Short mmCIF file of C-alpha atoms in Angstrom, two decimals:
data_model
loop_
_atom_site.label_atom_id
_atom_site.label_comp_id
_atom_site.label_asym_id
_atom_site.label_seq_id
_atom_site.Cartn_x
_atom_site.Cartn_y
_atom_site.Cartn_z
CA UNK A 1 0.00 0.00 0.00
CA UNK A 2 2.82 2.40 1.28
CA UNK A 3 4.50 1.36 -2.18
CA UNK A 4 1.67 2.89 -4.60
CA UNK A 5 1.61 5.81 -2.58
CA UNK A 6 5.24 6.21 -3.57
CA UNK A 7 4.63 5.36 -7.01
CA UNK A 8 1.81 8.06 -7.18
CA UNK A 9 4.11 10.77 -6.93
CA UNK A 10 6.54 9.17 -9.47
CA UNK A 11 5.41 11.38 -12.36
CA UNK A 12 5.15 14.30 -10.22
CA UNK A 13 8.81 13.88 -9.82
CA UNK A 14 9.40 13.21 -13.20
CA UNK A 15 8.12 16.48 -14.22
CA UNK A 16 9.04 18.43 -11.43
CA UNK A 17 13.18 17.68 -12.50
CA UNK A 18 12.28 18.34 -15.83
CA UNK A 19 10.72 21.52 -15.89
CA UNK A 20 13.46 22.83 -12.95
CA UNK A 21 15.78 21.75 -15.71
CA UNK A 22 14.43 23.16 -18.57
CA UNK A 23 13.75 26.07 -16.42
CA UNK A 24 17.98 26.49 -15.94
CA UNK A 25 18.33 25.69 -19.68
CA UNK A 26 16.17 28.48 -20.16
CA UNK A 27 17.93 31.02 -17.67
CA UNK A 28 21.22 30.50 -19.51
CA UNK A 29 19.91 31.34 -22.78
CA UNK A 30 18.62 34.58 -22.16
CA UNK A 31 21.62 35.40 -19.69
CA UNK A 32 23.59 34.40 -23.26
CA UNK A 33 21.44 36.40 -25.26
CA UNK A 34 24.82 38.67 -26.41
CA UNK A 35 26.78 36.40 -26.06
CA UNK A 36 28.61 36.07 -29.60
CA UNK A 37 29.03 32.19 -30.48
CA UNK A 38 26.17 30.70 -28.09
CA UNK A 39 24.09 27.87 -29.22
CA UNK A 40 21.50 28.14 -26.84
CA UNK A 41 19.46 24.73 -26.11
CA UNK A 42 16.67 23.34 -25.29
CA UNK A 43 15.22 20.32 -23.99
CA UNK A 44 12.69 18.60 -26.20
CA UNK A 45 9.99 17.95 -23.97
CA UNK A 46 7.92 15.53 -25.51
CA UNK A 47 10.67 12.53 -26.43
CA UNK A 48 12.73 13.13 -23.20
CA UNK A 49 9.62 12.02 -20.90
CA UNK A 50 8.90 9.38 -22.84
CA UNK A 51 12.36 8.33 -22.86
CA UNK A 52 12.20 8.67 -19.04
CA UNK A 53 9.36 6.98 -18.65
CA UNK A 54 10.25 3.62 -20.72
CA UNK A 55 13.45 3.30 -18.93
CA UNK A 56 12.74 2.47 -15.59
CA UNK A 57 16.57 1.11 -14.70
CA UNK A 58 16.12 0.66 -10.72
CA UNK A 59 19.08 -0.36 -8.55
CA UNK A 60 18.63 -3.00 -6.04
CA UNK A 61 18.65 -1.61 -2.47
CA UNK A 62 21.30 -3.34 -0.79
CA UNK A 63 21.73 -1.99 2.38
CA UNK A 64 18.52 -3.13 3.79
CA UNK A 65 17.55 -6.42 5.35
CA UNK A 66 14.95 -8.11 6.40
CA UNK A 67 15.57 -9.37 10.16
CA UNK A 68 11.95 -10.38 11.04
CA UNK A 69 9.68 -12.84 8.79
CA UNK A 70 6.86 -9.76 9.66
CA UNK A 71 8.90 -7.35 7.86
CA UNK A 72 7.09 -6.08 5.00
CA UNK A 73 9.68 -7.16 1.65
CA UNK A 74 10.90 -4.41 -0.22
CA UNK A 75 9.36 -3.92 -3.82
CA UNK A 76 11.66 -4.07 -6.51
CA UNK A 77 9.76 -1.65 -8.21
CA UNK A 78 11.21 1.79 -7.38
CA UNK A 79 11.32 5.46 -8.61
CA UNK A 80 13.91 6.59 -10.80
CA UNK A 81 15.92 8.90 -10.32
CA UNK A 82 16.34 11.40 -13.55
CA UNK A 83 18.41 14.07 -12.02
CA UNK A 84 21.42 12.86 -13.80
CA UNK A 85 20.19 11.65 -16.92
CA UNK A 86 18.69 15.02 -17.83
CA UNK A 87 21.71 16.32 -17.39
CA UNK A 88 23.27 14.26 -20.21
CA UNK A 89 23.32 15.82 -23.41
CA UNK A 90 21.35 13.47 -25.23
CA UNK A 91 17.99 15.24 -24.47
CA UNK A 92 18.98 18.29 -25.20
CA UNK A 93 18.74 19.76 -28.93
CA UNK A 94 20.78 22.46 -30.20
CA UNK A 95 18.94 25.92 -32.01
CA UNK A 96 21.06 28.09 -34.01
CA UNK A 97 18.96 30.82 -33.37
CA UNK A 98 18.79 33.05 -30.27
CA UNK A 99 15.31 35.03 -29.94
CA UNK A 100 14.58 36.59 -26.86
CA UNK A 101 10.86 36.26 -26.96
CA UNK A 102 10.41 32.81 -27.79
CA UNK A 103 12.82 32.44 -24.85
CA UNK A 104 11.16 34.65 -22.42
CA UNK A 105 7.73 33.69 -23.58
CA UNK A 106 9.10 29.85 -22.75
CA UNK A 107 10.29 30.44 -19.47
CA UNK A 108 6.87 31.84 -18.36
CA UNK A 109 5.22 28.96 -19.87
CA UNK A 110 7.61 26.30 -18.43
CA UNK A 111 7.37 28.17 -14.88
CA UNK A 112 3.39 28.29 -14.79
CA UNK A 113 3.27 24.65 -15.55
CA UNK A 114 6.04 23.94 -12.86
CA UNK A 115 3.44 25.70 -10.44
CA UNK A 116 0.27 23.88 -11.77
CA UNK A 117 2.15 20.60 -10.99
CA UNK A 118 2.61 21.50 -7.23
CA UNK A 119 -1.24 21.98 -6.85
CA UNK A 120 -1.59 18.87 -8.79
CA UNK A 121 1.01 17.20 -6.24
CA UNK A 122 -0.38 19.67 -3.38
CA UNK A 123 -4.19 18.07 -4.29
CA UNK A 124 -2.46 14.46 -4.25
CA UNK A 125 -1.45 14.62 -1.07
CA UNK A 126 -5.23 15.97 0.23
CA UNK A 127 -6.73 13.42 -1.52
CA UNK A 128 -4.40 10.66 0.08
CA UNK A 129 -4.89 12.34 3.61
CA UNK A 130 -8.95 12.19 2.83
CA UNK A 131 -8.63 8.63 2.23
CA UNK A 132 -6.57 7.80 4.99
CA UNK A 133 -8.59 9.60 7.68
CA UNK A 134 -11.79 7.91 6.34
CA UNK B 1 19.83 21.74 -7.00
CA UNK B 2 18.69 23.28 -10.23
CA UNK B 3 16.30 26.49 -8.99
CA UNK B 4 19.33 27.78 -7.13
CA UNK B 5 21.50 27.60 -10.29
CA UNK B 6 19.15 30.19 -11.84
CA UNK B 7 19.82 32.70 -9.60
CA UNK B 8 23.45 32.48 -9.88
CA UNK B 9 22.92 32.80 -13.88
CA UNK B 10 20.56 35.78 -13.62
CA UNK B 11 23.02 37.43 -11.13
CA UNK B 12 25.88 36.87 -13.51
CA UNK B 13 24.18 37.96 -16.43
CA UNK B 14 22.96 41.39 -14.21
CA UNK B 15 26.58 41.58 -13.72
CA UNK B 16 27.47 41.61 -17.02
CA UNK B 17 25.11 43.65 -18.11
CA UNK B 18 25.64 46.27 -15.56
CA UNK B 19 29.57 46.33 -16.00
CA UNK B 20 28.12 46.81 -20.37
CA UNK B 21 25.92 49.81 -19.01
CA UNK B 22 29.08 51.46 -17.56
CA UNK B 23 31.26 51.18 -20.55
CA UNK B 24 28.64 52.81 -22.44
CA UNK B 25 27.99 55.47 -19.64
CA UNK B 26 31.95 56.06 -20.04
CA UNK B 27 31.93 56.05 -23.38
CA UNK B 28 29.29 59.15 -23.96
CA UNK B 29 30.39 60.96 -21.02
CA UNK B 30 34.28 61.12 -22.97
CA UNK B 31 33.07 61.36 -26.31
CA UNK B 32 34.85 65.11 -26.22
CA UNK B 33 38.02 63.92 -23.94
CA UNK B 34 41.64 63.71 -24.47
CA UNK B 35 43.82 60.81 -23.04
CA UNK B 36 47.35 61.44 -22.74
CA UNK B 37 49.86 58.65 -24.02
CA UNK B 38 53.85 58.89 -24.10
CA UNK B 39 53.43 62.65 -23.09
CA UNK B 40 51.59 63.45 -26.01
CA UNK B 41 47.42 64.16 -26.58
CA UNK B 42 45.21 61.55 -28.36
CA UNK B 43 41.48 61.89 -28.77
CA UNK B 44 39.32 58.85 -26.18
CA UNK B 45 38.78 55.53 -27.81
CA UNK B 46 35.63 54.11 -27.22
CA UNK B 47 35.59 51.14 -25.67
CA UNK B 48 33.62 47.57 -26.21
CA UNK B 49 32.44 44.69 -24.04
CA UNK B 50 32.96 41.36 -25.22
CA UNK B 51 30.52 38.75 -23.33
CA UNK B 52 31.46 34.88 -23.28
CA UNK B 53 29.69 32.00 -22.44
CA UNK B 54 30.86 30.72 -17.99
CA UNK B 55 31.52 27.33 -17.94
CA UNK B 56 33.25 27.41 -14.77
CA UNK B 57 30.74 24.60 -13.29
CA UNK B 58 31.71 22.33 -16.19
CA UNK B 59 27.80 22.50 -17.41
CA UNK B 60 26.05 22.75 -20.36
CA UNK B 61 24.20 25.11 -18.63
CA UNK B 62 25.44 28.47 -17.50
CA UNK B 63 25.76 32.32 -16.66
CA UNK B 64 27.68 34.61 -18.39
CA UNK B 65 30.69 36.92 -18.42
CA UNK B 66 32.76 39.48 -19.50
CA UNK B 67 35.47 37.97 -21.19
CA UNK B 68 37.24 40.93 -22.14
CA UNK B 69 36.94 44.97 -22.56
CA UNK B 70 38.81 46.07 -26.40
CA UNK B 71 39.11 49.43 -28.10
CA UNK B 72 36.68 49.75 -30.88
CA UNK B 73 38.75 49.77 -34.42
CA UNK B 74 36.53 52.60 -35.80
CA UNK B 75 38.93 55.03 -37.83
CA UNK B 76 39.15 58.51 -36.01
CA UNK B 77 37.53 61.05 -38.02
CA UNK B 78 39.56 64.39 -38.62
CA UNK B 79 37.74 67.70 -38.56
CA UNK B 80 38.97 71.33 -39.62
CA UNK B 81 39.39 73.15 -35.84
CA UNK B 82 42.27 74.97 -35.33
CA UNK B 83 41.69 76.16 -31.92
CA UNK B 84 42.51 72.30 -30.74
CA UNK B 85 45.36 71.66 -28.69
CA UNK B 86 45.98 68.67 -31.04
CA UNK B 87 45.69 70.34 -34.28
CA UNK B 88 48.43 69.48 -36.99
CA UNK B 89 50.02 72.48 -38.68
CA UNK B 90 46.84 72.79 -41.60
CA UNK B 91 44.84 73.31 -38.75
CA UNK B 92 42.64 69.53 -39.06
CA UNK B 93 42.52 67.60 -35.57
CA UNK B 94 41.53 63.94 -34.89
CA UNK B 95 38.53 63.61 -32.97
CA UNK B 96 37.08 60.32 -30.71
CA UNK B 97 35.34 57.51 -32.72
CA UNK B 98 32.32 57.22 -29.86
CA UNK B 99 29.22 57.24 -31.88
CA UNK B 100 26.26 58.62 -29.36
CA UNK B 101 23.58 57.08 -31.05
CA UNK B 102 24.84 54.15 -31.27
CA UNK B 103 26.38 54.17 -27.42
CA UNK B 104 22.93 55.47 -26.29
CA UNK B 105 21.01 52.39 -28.23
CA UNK B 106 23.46 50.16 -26.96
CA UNK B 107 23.00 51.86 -23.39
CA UNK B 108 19.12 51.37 -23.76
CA UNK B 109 19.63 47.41 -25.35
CA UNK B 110 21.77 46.46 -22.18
CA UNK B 111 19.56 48.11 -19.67
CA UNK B 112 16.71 45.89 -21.38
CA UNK B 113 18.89 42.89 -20.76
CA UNK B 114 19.48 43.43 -17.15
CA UNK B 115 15.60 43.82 -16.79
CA UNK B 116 15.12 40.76 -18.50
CA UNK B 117 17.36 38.93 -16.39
CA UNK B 118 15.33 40.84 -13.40
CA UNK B 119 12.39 39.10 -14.28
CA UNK B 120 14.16 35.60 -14.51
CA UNK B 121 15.17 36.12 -11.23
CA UNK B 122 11.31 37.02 -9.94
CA UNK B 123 10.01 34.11 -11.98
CA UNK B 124 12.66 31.87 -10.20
CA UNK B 125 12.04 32.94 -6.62
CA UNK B 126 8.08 32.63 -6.94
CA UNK B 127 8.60 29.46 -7.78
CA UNK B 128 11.19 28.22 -4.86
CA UNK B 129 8.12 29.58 -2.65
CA UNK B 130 5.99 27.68 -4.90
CA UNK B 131 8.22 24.89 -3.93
CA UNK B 132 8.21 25.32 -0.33
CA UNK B 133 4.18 24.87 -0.06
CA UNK B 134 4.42 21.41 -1.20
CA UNK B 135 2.58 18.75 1.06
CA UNK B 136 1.39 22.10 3.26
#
C-alpha cells in the first residue's frame, strides 16, 4: 500500500526535475542572449519524458535487510531517479537561433506549468490524507 | 539543486550587463576627452564589451561573463578646428570615434537585458516559494 503511494508521486517527480531543468536551460539562454558564439538549447519535452518513462533502470537496495519474517519485503519496483540523466546531453537539442521572446515567452510557460504541478502534487497529497482519515 | 543555479545565472548575467551599461555610460560621457599617451594628446577611444559563455561549473548550462573589454577599431575622423590643442600644422585635428547614437542604443539594449534577467530572477524565486508549499 505504502508502495503505490510512492509510485503516485513518481510522475510528479518526473516532471518536477524536468521543468526545474528546462527552467535552468532556459535562464542560460537569455543570460547568453549577447553572447557572440552561443548555441543556446533546449530540452525537447515531448521525447525526453517518454524516454524517461520507458526506462525504468532501478538499482537493487542493498543496504537493507529483512531481520523479522513480519517485515514487510521491499518492492523491486522503485522510482527513478532522472536528475542525472537530464543532465546528459542526449535530451537536449541544439537551435542556431537566439530570440529573446520565444525564450522569455518559454520560461513563463515552463514556470506556470512547474506551479500547476505543485497543486496537482499539493491536491495528491489531500486526496491521500482524505482517504486515509476515512 | 537546479532552482538555485538560476539565480546564480541571472546574477551573472545582471553583472554583465551592468559592467556593459558602464562602458557605455563612459563612453558618452568622454566622447569630447583627451587621453594622454607617451606625453603626447590623443582623442578617447571608445571602448567595447565582449561577453562569453561561464563554464566554470563544467555544465552545459550556464551564466555569463565578460570575457574581455577592447578598443573599438573605428577610424578617427579628422575635422577642420584649429583652436585644438591637437591640431596638426593645416589646422585639421583627430577627434574620438564614440558614436552617441549608437552608445545610447546600446545603453538602452543592455539596460533591457538586465531587466530581463530581473524578471528571470522574480520568476525563479516565486517558484522556490511555490516549492516550499508542497505537502502544506
Amino acid at each position: 500500500m505504502f508502495n503505490k503511494i510512492n509510485e503516485a508521486f513518481d510522475l510528479n517527480v518526473y516532471l518536477l526535475n524536468l521543468y526545474s531543468r528546462r527552467q535552468e536551460l532556459l535562464a542560460s539562454n537569455i543570460a547568453n542572449i549577447e553572447t557572440p558564439n552561443y548555441t543556446p538549447s533546449d530540452i525537447n519535452f515531448f521525447e525526453t519524458f517518454q524516454k524517461l518513462t520507458k526506462k525504468k533502470t532501478c538499482q537493487p537496495i542493498s543496504n537493507l535487510y529483512i531481520t523479522s519474517a513480519k517485515h514487510i519485503p521491499i518492492s523491486d519496483s522503485k522510482k527513478l531517479n532522472n536528475n542525472n540523466e537530464i543532465i546528459d546531453k542526449d535530451y537536449i537539442i541544439r537551435k542556431n537561433k537566439t530570440d529573446i521572446d520565444t525564450e522569455k515567452v518559454n520560461f513563463i510557460k515552463n514556470s506556470l506549468l512547474y506551479q500547476m504541478n505543485i497543486v496537482i502534487l499539493n491536491s495528491k497529497f489531500k486526496n491521500i490524507m482524505n482517504v486515509l482519515k476515512g | 539543486m537546479s532552482l538555485l543555479n538560476i539565480f546564480d545565472i541571472a546574477n551573472s548575467a545582471m553583472i554583465a550587463q551592468s559592467k556593459k551599461m558602464q562602458i557605455h555610460a563612459s563612453n558618452l560621457a568622454n566622447s569630447d576627452s583627451l587621453t594622454s599617451k607617451n606625453g603626447k594628446l590623443h582623442p578617447y577611444i571608445a571602448k567595447k564589451v565582449i561577453l562569453e559563455f561561464d563554464n566554470t561549473k563544467k555544465s552545459i548550462f550556464g551564466g555569463v561573463k565578460v570575457k574581455e573589454i577592447i578598443e573599438n577599431t573605428t577610424p578617427l575622423k579628422k575635422i577642420y578646428n584649429p583652436n585644438s590643442p591637437i591640431a596638426d600644422s593645416k589646422g585639421f585635428s583627430e577627434i574620438s570615434n564614440v558614436n552617441i547614437v549608437t552608445e545610447t542604443i546600446s545603453a538602452i539594449a543592455a539596460s533591457r537585458a538586465y531587466q530581463a534577467n530581473l524578471e528571470i530572477l522574480n520568476t525563479a524565486k516565486t517558484m522556490f516559494l511555490k516549492m516550499l508549499t508542497i505537502g502544506q
